[in-house]
Every structure is written in structure tokens, then in C-alpha cells.
PDB file of C-alpha atoms in Angstrom:
ATOM      1  CA  MET A   1     110.041  -6.479 -31.144  1.00 49.00           C
ATOM      2  CA  ASN A   2     110.769  -2.751 -30.755  1.00 50.00           C
ATOM      3  CA  LEU A   3     110.817  -0.118 -33.499  1.00 48.00           C
ATOM      4  CA  SER A   4     114.610  -0.229 -33.857  1.00 53.00           C
ATOM      5  CA  ASN A   5     114.402  -3.983 -34.573  1.00 76.00           C
ATOM      6  CA  LEU A   6     111.761  -3.302 -37.224  1.00 80.00           C
ATOM      7  CA  ALA A   7     113.929  -0.598 -38.817  1.00 83.00           C
ATOM      8  CA  ASP A   8     116.898  -2.989 -38.937  1.00 87.00           C
ATOM      9  CA  LEU A   9     114.748  -5.668 -40.588  1.00 87.00           C
ATOM     10  CA  ASP A  10     113.547  -3.135 -43.127  1.00 84.00           C
ATOM     11  CA  ALA A  11     117.183  -2.187 -43.821  1.00 87.00           C
ATOM     12  CA  PHE A  12     118.023  -5.857 -44.392  1.00 90.00           C
ATOM     13  CA  VAL A  13     115.170  -6.223 -46.880  1.00 87.00           C
ATOM     14  CA  ALA A  14     116.244  -3.092 -48.754  1.00 86.00           C
ATOM     15  CA  VAL A  15     119.860  -4.255 -49.125  1.00 89.00           C
ATOM     16  CA  ALA A  16     118.905  -7.842 -49.984  1.00 88.00           C
ATOM     17  CA  GLN A  17     116.538  -6.691 -52.734  1.00 85.00           C
ATOM     18  CA  ALA A  18     118.930  -4.113 -54.186  1.00 83.00           C
ATOM     19  CA  HIS A  19     121.946  -6.469 -53.875  1.00 85.00           C
ATOM     20  CA  SER A  20     123.885  -3.373 -52.892  1.00 87.00           C
ATOM     21  CA  PHE A  21     124.286  -1.118 -49.876  1.00 89.00           C
ATOM     22  CA  ARG A  22     124.711   1.923 -52.119  1.00 85.00           C
ATOM     23  CA  GLY A  23     121.704   1.051 -54.259  1.00 82.00           C
ATOM     24  CA  ALA A  24     119.502   0.483 -51.224  1.00 84.00           C
ATOM     25  CA  ALA A  25     120.765   3.695 -49.646  1.00 83.00           C
ATOM     26  CA  ALA A  26     119.873   5.689 -52.753  1.00 77.00           C
ATOM     27  CA  LEU A  27     116.352   4.238 -52.802  1.00 73.00           C
ATOM     28  CA  ARG A  28     115.764   4.779 -49.084  1.00 74.00           C
ATOM     29  CA  GLY A  29     117.374   8.216 -48.869  1.00 74.00           C
ATOM     30  CA  VAL A  30     119.845   7.182 -46.157  1.00 81.00           C
ATOM     31  CA  SER A  31     123.592   6.597 -46.062  1.00 85.00           C
ATOM     32  CA  ALA A  32     125.177   3.258 -46.952  1.00 85.00           C
ATOM     33  CA  SER A  33     127.017   3.327 -43.619  1.00 88.00           C
ATOM     34  CA  ALA A  34     123.691   3.601 -41.753  1.00 87.00           C
ATOM     35  CA  LEU A  35     122.394   0.488 -43.536  1.00 89.00           C
ATOM     36  CA  SER A  36     125.657  -1.336 -42.854  1.00 89.00           C
ATOM     37  CA  GLU A  37     125.373  -0.538 -39.150  1.00 90.00           C
ATOM     38  CA  ALA A  38     121.746  -1.728 -39.101  1.00 89.00           C
ATOM     39  CA  LEU A  39     122.805  -5.048 -40.671  1.00 90.00           C
ATOM     40  CA  ARG A  40     125.641  -5.397 -38.160  1.00 90.00           C
ATOM     41  CA  ARG A  41     123.183  -4.962 -35.268  1.00 91.00           C
ATOM     42  CA  LEU A  42     120.671  -7.388 -36.744  1.00 90.00           C
ATOM     43  CA  GLU A  43     123.228 -10.110 -37.452  1.00 90.00           C
ATOM     44  CA  ALA A  44     124.714  -9.679 -33.965  1.00 90.00           C
ATOM     45  CA  GLN A  45     121.265  -9.975 -32.373  1.00 88.00           C
ATOM     46  CA  LEU A  46     120.317 -13.068 -34.401  1.00 89.00           C
ATOM     47  CA  GLY A  47     123.761 -14.647 -34.175  1.00 90.00           C
ATOM     48  CA  VAL A  48     123.824 -15.584 -37.856  1.00 90.00           C
ATOM     49  CA  ARG A  49     125.155 -14.032 -41.045  1.00 90.00           C
ATOM     50  CA  LEU A  50     122.341 -12.826 -43.302  1.00 92.00           C
ATOM     51  CA  LEU A  51     124.286 -11.376 -46.241  1.00 91.00           C
ATOM     52  CA  ASN A  52     127.380 -12.428 -48.148  1.00 90.00           C
ATOM     53  CA  ARG A  53     129.361  -9.278 -48.956  1.00 85.00           C
ATOM     54  CA  THR A  54     131.973  -9.000 -51.708  1.00 78.00           C
ATOM     55  CA  THR A  55     133.453  -5.986 -53.459  1.00 71.00           C
ATOM     56  CA  ARG A  56     131.086  -6.572 -56.395  1.00 73.00           C
ATOM     57  CA  SER A  57     127.837  -7.808 -54.916  1.00 77.00           C
ATOM     58  CA  VAL A  58     125.721  -8.452 -51.850  1.00 87.00           C
ATOM     59  CA  THR A  59     123.634 -11.619 -51.755  1.00 89.00           C
ATOM     60  CA  PRO A  60     121.544 -13.274 -49.026  1.00 90.00           C
ATOM     61  CA  THR A  61     122.922 -16.332 -47.276  1.00 91.00           C
ATOM     62  CA  GLU A  62     120.606 -19.332 -46.994  1.00 91.00           C
ATOM     63  CA  ALA A  63     119.436 -18.011 -43.631  1.00 90.00           C
ATOM     64  CA  GLY A  64     119.050 -14.531 -45.101  1.00 88.00           C
ATOM     65  CA  GLN A  65     116.982 -15.835 -48.018  1.00 90.00           C
ATOM     66  CA  ARG A  66     114.641 -17.712 -45.663  1.00 90.00           C
ATOM     67  CA  LEU A  67     114.226 -14.586 -43.530  1.00 89.00           C
ATOM     68  CA  LEU A  68     113.630 -12.426 -46.599  1.00 87.00           C
ATOM     69  CA  GLU A  69     110.865 -14.714 -47.861  1.00 87.00           C
ATOM     70  CA  ARG A  70     109.045 -14.472 -44.533  1.00 86.00           C
ATOM     71  CA  LEU A  71     109.627 -10.750 -44.043  1.00 85.00           C
ATOM     72  CA  LEU A  72     108.372  -9.461 -47.404  1.00 80.00           C
ATOM     73  CA  PRO A  73     104.671 -10.240 -46.859  1.00 78.00           C
ATOM     74  CA  ALA A  74     104.890  -9.281 -43.175  1.00 79.00           C
ATOM     75  CA  LEU A  75     106.429  -5.866 -43.837  1.00 75.00           C
ATOM     76  CA  GLY A  76     103.937  -5.342 -46.630  1.00 72.00           C
ATOM     77  CA  GLU A  77     101.085  -5.925 -44.194  1.00 73.00           C
ATOM     78  CA  ILE A  78     102.632  -3.521 -41.678  1.00 73.00           C
ATOM     79  CA  ALA A  79     103.033  -0.836 -44.339  1.00 69.00           C
ATOM     80  CA  GLY A  80      99.439  -1.384 -45.414  1.00 66.00           C
ATOM     81  CA  ALA A  81      98.174  -1.174 -41.844  1.00 68.00           C
ATOM     82  CA  LEU A  82     100.008   2.097 -41.260  1.00 66.00           C
ATOM     83  CA  ASP A  83      98.748   3.468 -44.552  1.00 62.00           C
ATOM     84  CA  VAL A  84      95.142   2.849 -43.491  1.00 64.00           C
ATOM     85  CA  VAL A  85      95.675   5.662 -40.994  1.00 65.00           C
ATOM     86  CA  ASN A  86      96.966   7.843 -43.828  1.00 61.00           C
ATOM     87  CA  SER A  87      93.641   7.404 -45.621  1.00 58.00           C
ATOM     88  CA  PHE A  88      91.910   9.297 -42.794  1.00 56.00           C
ATOM     89  CA  ARG A  89      93.971  12.412 -43.506  1.00 57.00           C
ATOM     90  CA  THR A  90      92.437  15.304 -45.456  1.00 58.00           C
ATOM     91  CA  SER A  91      95.328  15.019 -47.898  1.00 72.00           C
ATOM     92  CA  PRO A  92      97.538  11.906 -48.323  1.00 84.00           C
ATOM     93  CA  LYS A  93     101.093  12.187 -47.068  1.00 86.00           C
ATOM     94  CA  GLY A  94     104.193  10.167 -47.861  1.00 88.00           C
ATOM     95  CA  THR A  95     106.591   9.294 -50.672  1.00 91.00           C
ATOM     96  CA  LEU A  96     105.653   7.880 -54.067  1.00 94.00           C
ATOM     97  CA  ARG A  97     108.626   6.090 -55.661  1.00 93.00           C
ATOM     98  CA  LEU A  98     108.410   5.668 -59.448  1.00 95.00           C
ATOM     99  CA  ASN A  99     110.735   3.962 -61.942  1.00 93.00           C
ATOM    100  CA  VAL A 100     110.340   5.662 -65.325  1.00 95.00           C
ATOM    101  CA  PRO A 101     111.892   5.268 -68.812  1.00 93.00           C
ATOM    102  CA  SER A 102     113.893   8.224 -70.103  1.00 93.00           C
ATOM    103  CA  VAL A 103     111.463   9.362 -72.799  1.00 94.00           C
ATOM    104  CA  VAL A 104     108.618   9.477 -70.275  1.00 96.00           C
ATOM    105  CA  ALA A 105     110.763  11.177 -67.632  1.00 95.00           C
ATOM    106  CA  ARG A 106     111.821  13.889 -70.079  1.00 95.00           C
ATOM    107  CA  GLN A 107     108.842  14.365 -72.365  1.00 95.00           C
ATOM    108  CA  ILE A 108     105.657  13.103 -70.686  1.00 96.00           C
ATOM    109  CA  LEU A 109     105.919  12.995 -66.898  1.00 97.00           C
ATOM    110  CA  PRO A 110     106.986  16.617 -66.133  1.00 96.00           C
ATOM    111  CA  SER A 111     103.646  18.297 -66.875  1.00 95.00           C
ATOM    112  CA  ILE A 112     101.691  15.494 -65.180  1.00 97.00           C
ATOM    113  CA  ALA A 113     103.980  15.559 -62.144  1.00 97.00           C
ATOM    114  CA  MET A 114     103.664  19.323 -61.748  1.00 97.00           C
ATOM    115  CA  ARG A 115      99.868  19.128 -61.648  1.00 96.00           C
ATOM    116  CA  PHE A 116      99.930  16.149 -59.272  1.00 97.00           C
ATOM    117  CA  MET A 117     102.360  17.787 -56.835  1.00 96.00           C
ATOM    118  CA  ALA A 118     100.270  20.952 -56.842  1.00 95.00           C
ATOM    119  CA  ALA A 119      97.158  18.904 -56.022  1.00 94.00           C
ATOM    120  CA  TYR A 120      98.925  16.827 -53.329  1.00 94.00           C
ATOM    121  CA  PRO A 121     101.529  19.065 -51.648  1.00 93.00           C
ATOM    122  CA  GLU A 122     102.216  16.587 -48.828  1.00 91.00           C
ATOM    123  CA  ILE A 123     103.302  13.801 -51.195  1.00 94.00           C
ATOM    124  CA  THR A 124     106.966  13.610 -52.182  1.00 94.00           C
ATOM    125  CA  LEU A 125     107.508  12.286 -55.707  1.00 95.00           C
ATOM    126  CA  ASP A 126     110.734  10.243 -55.921  1.00 94.00           C
ATOM    127  CA  VAL A 127     111.513   9.454 -59.582  1.00 94.00           C
ATOM    128  CA  THR A 128     114.285   7.182 -60.880  1.00 92.00           C
ATOM    129  CA  MET A 129     114.946   7.126 -64.628  1.00 91.00           C
ATOM    130  CA  SER A 130     115.738   3.719 -66.126  1.00 88.00           C
ATOM    131  CA  ASP A 131     115.116   2.101 -69.523  1.00 87.00           C
ATOM    132  CA  THR A 132     115.412  -1.486 -68.294  1.00 81.00           C
ATOM    133  CA  PHE A 133     112.392  -3.484 -67.124  1.00 76.00           C
ATOM    134  CA  ILE A 134     112.594  -4.333 -63.437  1.00 75.00           C
ATOM    135  CA  ASP A 135     110.557  -5.915 -60.664  1.00 75.00           C
ATOM    136  CA  VAL A 136     109.391  -2.615 -59.193  1.00 78.00           C
ATOM    137  CA  LEU A 137     108.306  -4.039 -55.854  1.00 71.00           C
ATOM    138  CA  ALA A 138     111.527  -5.989 -55.311  1.00 70.00           C
ATOM    139  CA  ALA A 139     113.574  -2.897 -56.213  1.00 76.00           C
ATOM    140  CA  GLY A 140     111.776  -0.759 -53.628  1.00 77.00           C
ATOM    141  CA  PHE A 141     109.496   1.224 -55.959  1.00 87.00           C
ATOM    142  CA  ASP A 142     105.762   1.679 -55.557  1.00 89.00           C
ATOM    143  CA  ALA A 143     105.129   1.611 -59.307  1.00 92.00           C
ATOM    144  CA  GLY A 144     106.788   1.857 -62.692  1.00 92.00           C
ATOM    145  CA  ILE A 145     105.972   3.320 -66.084  1.00 94.00           C
ATOM    146  CA  ARG A 146     106.596   1.223 -69.180  1.00 92.00           C
ATOM    147  CA  TYR A 147     105.104   0.428 -72.563  1.00 90.00           C
ATOM    148  CA  GLU A 148     102.488  -2.280 -72.994  1.00 79.00           C
ATOM    149  CA  GLU A 149     104.732  -5.007 -74.402  1.00 67.00           C
ATOM    150  CA  ARG A 150     107.018  -4.773 -71.343  1.00 65.00           C
ATOM    151  CA  ILE A 151     104.331  -5.165 -68.652  1.00 69.00           C
ATOM    152  CA  GLU A 152     103.732  -8.524 -67.001  1.00 71.00           C
ATOM    153  CA  ARG A 153     100.162  -9.825 -67.087  1.00 70.00           C
ATOM    154  CA  ASP A 154      99.829  -9.995 -63.300  1.00 73.00           C
ATOM    155  CA  MET A 155     100.364  -6.241 -63.039  1.00 83.00           C
ATOM    156  CA  ILE A 156      97.657  -3.574 -62.908  1.00 88.00           C
ATOM    157  CA  ALA A 157      98.172  -1.029 -65.701  1.00 90.00           C
ATOM    158  CA  VAL A 158      96.746   2.502 -65.856  1.00 93.00           C
ATOM    159  CA  PRO A 159      97.203   4.730 -68.951  1.00 94.00           C
ATOM    160  CA  ILE A 160      99.435   7.764 -68.498  1.00 96.00           C
ATOM    161  CA  GLY A 161     100.216  10.431 -71.085  1.00 93.00           C
ATOM    162  CA  PRO A 162      99.424  10.217 -74.834  1.00 94.00           C
ATOM    163  CA  ARG A 163      97.608   7.077 -75.933  1.00 92.00           C
ATOM    164  CA  ARG A 164      99.430   6.863 -79.255  1.00 94.00           C
ATOM    165  CA  GLN A 165     103.069   7.591 -79.969  1.00 96.00           C
ATOM    166  CA  ARG A 166     105.338   7.012 -82.926  1.00 96.00           C
ATOM    167  CA  PHE A 167     108.925   7.014 -84.103  1.00 97.00           C
ATOM    168  CA  VAL A 168     109.874   9.660 -86.653  1.00 98.00           C
ATOM    169  CA  LEU A 169     112.646   9.411 -89.250  1.00 98.00           C
ATOM    170  CA  ALA A 170     114.352  12.714 -90.000  1.00 98.00           C
ATOM    171  CA  GLY A 171     117.559  14.315 -91.188  1.00 98.00           C
ATOM    172  CA  ALA A 172     119.106  17.733 -91.639  1.00 98.00           C
ATOM    173  CA  PRO A 173     118.546  19.639 -94.925  1.00 98.00           C
ATOM    174  CA  THR A 174     122.317  19.590 -95.497  1.00 98.00           C
ATOM    175  CA  TYR A 175     122.320  15.789 -95.242  1.00 98.00           C
ATOM    176  CA  PHE A 176     119.640  15.410 -97.912  1.00 98.00           C
ATOM    177  CA  ASP A 177     121.387  17.952-100.175  1.00 97.00           C
ATOM    178  CA  ARG A 178     124.478  15.770-100.024  1.00 97.00           C
ATOM    179  CA  TYR A 179     123.056  12.236-100.075  1.00 97.00           C
ATOM    180  CA  GLY A 180     119.506  12.516-101.420  1.00 97.00           C
ATOM    181  CA  VAL A 181     116.148  11.562 -99.899  1.00 98.00           C
ATOM    182  CA  PRO A 182     115.244   7.878 -99.315  1.00 97.00           C
ATOM    183  CA  THR A 183     111.948   6.768-100.832  1.00 97.00           C
ATOM    184  CA  HIS A 184     111.731   3.341 -99.150  1.00 97.00           C
ATOM    185  CA  PRO A 185     113.089   1.946 -95.852  1.00 97.00           C
ATOM    186  CA  LYS A 186     115.429  -0.372 -97.789  1.00 96.00           C
ATOM    187  CA  ASP A 187     117.146   2.724 -99.205  1.00 97.00           C
ATOM    188  CA  LEU A 188     118.447   3.351 -95.682  1.00 97.00           C
ATOM    189  CA  LEU A 189     121.008   0.591 -96.155  1.00 96.00           C
ATOM    190  CA  THR A 190     122.962   3.096 -98.260  1.00 96.00           C
ATOM    191  CA  HIS A 191     122.445   5.979 -95.830  1.00 97.00           C
ATOM    192  CA  ALA A 192     124.164   6.880 -92.557  1.00 98.00           C
ATOM    193  CA  GLY A 193     122.137   6.138 -89.430  1.00 98.00           C
ATOM    194  CA  ILE A 194     122.521   7.568 -85.946  1.00 98.00           C
ATOM    195  CA  ARG A 195     121.718   4.657 -83.636  1.00 97.00           C
ATOM    196  CA  HIS A 196     120.613   4.387 -80.012  1.00 96.00           C
ATOM    197  CA  ARG A 197     122.032   1.913 -77.502  1.00 93.00           C
ATOM    198  CA  PHE A 198     119.711   0.914 -74.655  1.00 88.00           C
ATOM    199  CA  GLN A 199     120.863   0.367 -71.066  1.00 82.00           C
ATOM    200  CA  SER A 200     120.801  -3.366 -71.725  1.00 81.00           C
ATOM    201  CA  GLY A 201     123.500  -2.846 -74.361  1.00 87.00           C
ATOM    202  CA  VAL A 202     121.140  -3.671 -77.234  1.00 89.00           C
ATOM    203  CA  VAL A 203     121.223  -1.548 -80.384  1.00 93.00           C
ATOM    204  CA  ALA A 204     117.797  -2.324 -81.816  1.00 91.00           C
ATOM    205  CA  PRO A 205     117.094  -2.285 -85.565  1.00 96.00           C
ATOM    206  CA  TRP A 206     114.862   0.409 -86.996  1.00 97.00           C
ATOM    207  CA  GLU A 207     111.399  -1.033 -87.571  1.00 97.00           C
ATOM    208  CA  PHE A 208     109.037   0.453 -90.156  1.00 97.00           C
ATOM    209  CA  GLU A 209     105.414  -0.452 -90.882  1.00 96.00           C
ATOM    210  CA  CYS A 210     103.089   0.293 -93.775  1.00 96.00           C
ATOM    211  CA  GLY A 211      99.808  -1.585 -94.008  1.00 92.00           C
ATOM    212  CA  ASN A 212     100.647  -5.238 -93.364  1.00 92.00           C
ATOM    213  CA  LYS A 213     104.301  -4.815 -94.343  1.00 95.00           C
ATOM    214  CA  THR A 214     107.112  -4.581 -91.791  1.00 96.00           C
ATOM    215  CA  VAL A 215     110.717  -3.743 -92.639  1.00 97.00           C
ATOM    216  CA  ARG A 216     113.632  -3.896 -90.187  1.00 96.00           C
ATOM    217  CA  ILE A 217     116.821  -2.055 -91.016  1.00 96.00           C
ATOM    218  CA  SER A 218     120.147  -1.783 -89.169  1.00 96.00           C
ATOM    219  CA  PRO A 219     121.908   1.072 -90.951  1.00 96.00           C
ATOM    220  CA  GLU A 220     125.565   1.816 -90.404  1.00 96.00           C
ATOM    221  CA  GLY A 221     126.650   5.276 -89.404  1.00 96.00           C
ATOM    222  CA  PRO A 222     129.041   7.553 -87.536  1.00 97.00           C
ATOM    223  CA  LEU A 223     127.428   7.366 -84.092  1.00 97.00           C
ATOM    224  CA  ILE A 224     125.955   4.837 -81.680  1.00 97.00           C
ATOM    225  CA  ALA A 225     125.106   6.384 -78.315  1.00 96.00           C
ATOM    226  CA  SER A 226     122.922   6.069 -75.238  1.00 93.00           C
ATOM    227  CA  VAL A 227     122.578   9.853 -74.854  1.00 94.00           C
ATOM    228  CA  VAL A 228     119.584  11.250 -76.721  1.00 95.00           C
ATOM    229  CA  GLU A 229     120.893  14.816 -76.758  1.00 95.00           C
ATOM    230  CA  LEU A 230     124.120  13.699 -78.457  1.00 97.00           C
ATOM    231  CA  GLU A 231     122.207  11.696 -81.056  1.00 98.00           C
ATOM    232  CA  VAL A 232     119.898  14.609 -81.876  1.00 97.00           C
ATOM    233  CA  GLU A 233     122.815  17.047 -82.185  1.00 98.00           C
ATOM    234  CA  ALA A 234     124.549  14.673 -84.604  1.00 98.00           C
ATOM    235  CA  ALA A 235     121.415  14.561 -86.767  1.00 98.00           C
ATOM    236  CA  VAL A 236     121.074  18.363 -86.750  1.00 98.00           C
ATOM    237  CA  ALA A 237     124.748  18.599 -87.764  1.00 98.00           C
ATOM    238  CA  GLY A 238     123.965  16.543 -90.869  1.00 98.00           C
ATOM    239  CA  LEU A 239     125.973  13.479 -89.862  1.00 98.00           C
ATOM    240  CA  GLY A 240     123.168  10.999 -90.469  1.00 98.00           C
ATOM    241  CA  LEU A 241     119.479  10.160 -90.234  1.00 98.00           C
ATOM    242  CA  ILE A 242     117.780   9.638 -86.883  1.00 98.00           C
ATOM    243  CA  TYR A 243     114.740   7.479 -86.028  1.00 98.00           C
ATOM    244  CA  MET A 244     113.380   8.405 -82.614  1.00 96.00           C
ATOM    245  CA  PHE A 245     110.351   9.255 -80.496  1.00 96.00           C
ATOM    246  CA  GLU A 246     108.454  12.104 -82.143  1.00 97.00           C
ATOM    247  CA  GLU A 247     108.463  14.070 -78.875  1.00 96.00           C
ATOM    248  CA  TYR A 248     112.233  14.541 -79.115  1.00 96.00           C
ATOM    249  CA  LEU A 249     112.280  15.629 -82.761  1.00 97.00           C
ATOM    250  CA  GLN A 250     109.083  17.640 -83.218  1.00 96.00           C
ATOM    251  CA  PRO A 251     110.501  21.035 -82.093  1.00 96.00           C
ATOM    252  CA  LEU A 252     113.435  20.640 -84.496  1.00 98.00           C
ATOM    253  CA  ILE A 253     111.141  19.609 -87.339  1.00 98.00           C
ATOM    254  CA  LYS A 254     108.979  22.636 -86.635  1.00 97.00           C
ATOM    255  CA  SER A 255     112.003  24.935 -86.731  1.00 98.00           C
ATOM    256  CA  GLY A 256     113.316  23.384 -89.948  1.00 98.00           C
ATOM    257  CA  ALA A 257     116.514  22.059 -88.376  1.00 98.00           C
ATOM    258  CA  LEU A 258     115.335  18.542 -89.276  1.00 98.00           C
ATOM    259  CA  VAL A 259     113.194  17.355 -92.176  1.00 98.00           C
ATOM    260  CA  PRO A 260     110.902  14.291 -91.770  1.00 98.00           C
ATOM    261  CA  VAL A 261     110.970  11.536 -94.402  1.00 98.00           C
ATOM    262  CA  LEU A 262     109.142   8.239 -95.085  1.00 98.00           C
ATOM    263  CA  ALA A 263     106.150   9.338 -92.991  1.00 97.00           C
ATOM    264  CA  ASP A 264     103.991   6.513 -94.391  1.00 97.00           C
ATOM    265  CA  TRP A 265     106.362   4.014 -92.784  1.00 98.00           C
ATOM    266  CA  TRP A 266     106.700   5.466 -89.285  1.00 97.00           C
ATOM    267  CA  GLN A 267     105.994   2.941 -86.551  1.00 95.00           C
ATOM    268  CA  SER A 268     103.060   3.810 -84.288  1.00 94.00           C
ATOM    269  CA  PHE A 269     102.367   2.208 -80.909  1.00 93.00           C
ATOM    270  CA  SER A 270     100.273   2.621 -77.772  1.00 93.00           C
ATOM    271  CA  GLY A 271     101.404   5.130 -75.154  1.00 95.00           C
ATOM    272  CA  PRO A 272     102.879   4.284 -71.743  1.00 95.00           C
ATOM    273  CA  PHE A 273     101.175   2.838 -68.683  1.00 94.00           C
ATOM    274  CA  LEU A 274     101.701   3.203 -64.962  1.00 95.00           C
ATOM    275  CA  TYR A 275     101.980  -0.355 -63.635  1.00 92.00           C
ATOM    276  CA  TYR A 276     102.035  -1.775 -60.130  1.00 88.00           C
ATOM    277  CA  PRO A 277     101.435  -5.143 -58.451  1.00 82.00           C
ATOM    278  CA  SER A 278      98.003  -6.050 -57.194  1.00 73.00           C
ATOM    279  CA  ARG A 279      97.896  -5.976 -53.420  1.00 63.00           C
ATOM    280  CA  THR A 280      95.294  -5.609 -50.701  1.00 58.00           C
ATOM    281  CA  HIS A 281      96.606  -2.354 -49.249  1.00 68.00           C
ATOM    282  CA  MET A 282      97.703   0.193 -51.837  1.00 78.00           C
ATOM    283  CA  PRO A 283      99.900   2.955 -50.327  1.00 84.00           C
ATOM    284  CA  ALA A 284      97.976   6.225 -50.068  1.00 87.00           C
ATOM    285  CA  PRO A 285     100.409   8.207 -52.293  1.00 91.00           C
ATOM    286  CA  LEU A 286     100.090   5.589 -55.052  1.00 92.00           C
ATOM    287  CA  ARG A 287      96.320   5.471 -54.674  1.00 91.00           C
ATOM    288  CA  ALA A 288      96.191   9.262 -54.985  1.00 93.00           C
ATOM    289  CA  PHE A 289      98.334   9.146 -58.149  1.00 96.00           C
ATOM    290  CA  VAL A 290      96.219   6.414 -59.744  1.00 94.00           C
ATOM    291  CA  ASP A 291      93.010   8.333 -58.989  1.00 93.00           C
ATOM    292  CA  PHE A 292      94.607  11.498 -60.351  1.00 95.00           C
ATOM    293  CA  LEU A 293      95.515   9.780 -63.643  1.00 95.00           C
ATOM    294  CA  LYS A 294      92.031   8.288 -64.009  1.00 92.00           C
ATOM    295  CA  GLU A 295      90.451  11.721 -63.482  1.00 90.00           C
ATOM    296  CA  GLU A 296      92.766  13.246 -66.119  1.00 84.00           C
ATOM    297  CA  ASN A 297      91.880  10.548 -68.625  1.00 75.00           C
TER     298      ASN A 297
END
């Protein structure tokens, strides 16, 4: 097998895992047409169709699925073997692909990433922002960042960023002048809430904790959105109360644009973790990032 054959097989794996030529192209940094041509060559060489293509999806045929199952461990071993050479370099080189939730991408990762890139100038950090939990390896990422309750037990998890975070409930002074200040989470049923919709489509209830008591509230209000900036602006404009990661609201609370309420009931939880599957050969860029995080902690 020559190198062009290997590249075509790698293209097949990328498309089969992403179920999309465009998605695979975005992850690999190549054009969708280049991947399509690679698949055409591979199928012509093998004399069998590997992928079923429709306008909405791309799925492996039975032959394609069998090939995919055999290729994944083999390509993993090849990547690991090549990366052994990388470990002999003075400084690791390559691309580190991370899948990161929006709050981490915006509020936590930037300062960490700047220090890491300065320490490892030959590593390219490729970050995709997503709030849904995915199989990072199958999707073509080296690692992901998520919160503890979303990490599978067979994954290795390394702390990244603050070890405790919390949601903060706040509203504009004009809102409280007009509608009063709630003294208990149940009071929120008569207040306007600005709600967040996750990528999954779920609009989660607001959860409050005090001692051994937990209260879940789903307030009605003028806005449900999946854009944090829009939600925050609505709260500052006095349209309703907002319950969100403290990192988003703290500057506005400090400036007086928002006023915190029900602090005794704010939900607190452990900070995020970098997670990745256990494997014999860890890519050098990922190994460097893990070591960097452990040194910082």
C-alpha cells in the first residue's frame, strides 16, 4: 500500500465518522471535493461502494462498516507509531483538536490557550465550540472539555480551569424597581425569566440548592435563546431575571448593571475537565497539553 492509498483510507474514515463530507472537511482542514475524489478513487480501486450518499446524510454500506471497524485500530496504531518520532523532537509539533463547550471556550480556555501556545509554538490548537456531548475520537477530535456529569467512566479526565463554578441569579435595578425582589426561588414563578436553549433543543429548568433542599423552577418570560450575549442584554435592559454562569455576569454585577439576588440558593458545581480516551500511544500535542495542565494545577 502506498501513501496515496493510506490518505484515501483516512479520508474514508473521516467521512464515515462525521456522516458528512462537509463536516469531515471542516475537521480535516481540506475541501469536501478533495474528500469526495479520494472516496471515488478508493471505491474504484476496491470495486465496491463504501458509502451511501443522500442529500441529507452519508452512511457506510455493509462493506464500508466492516472496513471502518478494521481500519480504526490500524490507523490509530499508525498515528501512534508516527507520533513516537515526534517525541524525540525538542518541542512537540502537530495539531491538537479540541471540542469545547461555549462557556469554557469564551470564559476559561482563552487565557490557558494563550499560555500553552506560547510554550509550544509548533503546536496548532484547533478548537471547535459545541455544547452537546459527543464521542470525541469518533468525531475526529483528540480530546474534549466537559463537566463531570457528562464524562463517560472509561475516559481519562484532567482538571482544567476553576475547580468550582456556580450559576448566579441577577436582574437589572430597573426590573427590581418595577417588580420587586424575590426572597425565595418559588417567588420566581411570578417573575419574568430569560431562559437558555441548549444545542439539543432542551430548555432546562433553573435549579437552586440550599443545604439539603433543591428547588427547580421553569419561569415564563419574554425571551428564550441560544445566544448568551442576547440573553445578557435582555437582562441588562430590565426585561427579566437571568440565571447563568457567574463568569458571564460578574463584570455586569461589578459595574452595577445587574444586581445579584438569592445568593444562598445559587447552584455550585465542580469545574470542567479535559477528557480523552485511554490509548497506548497518546499524540504528542495532547500529551504536551495534559502535562501543561498538570503543571498549572
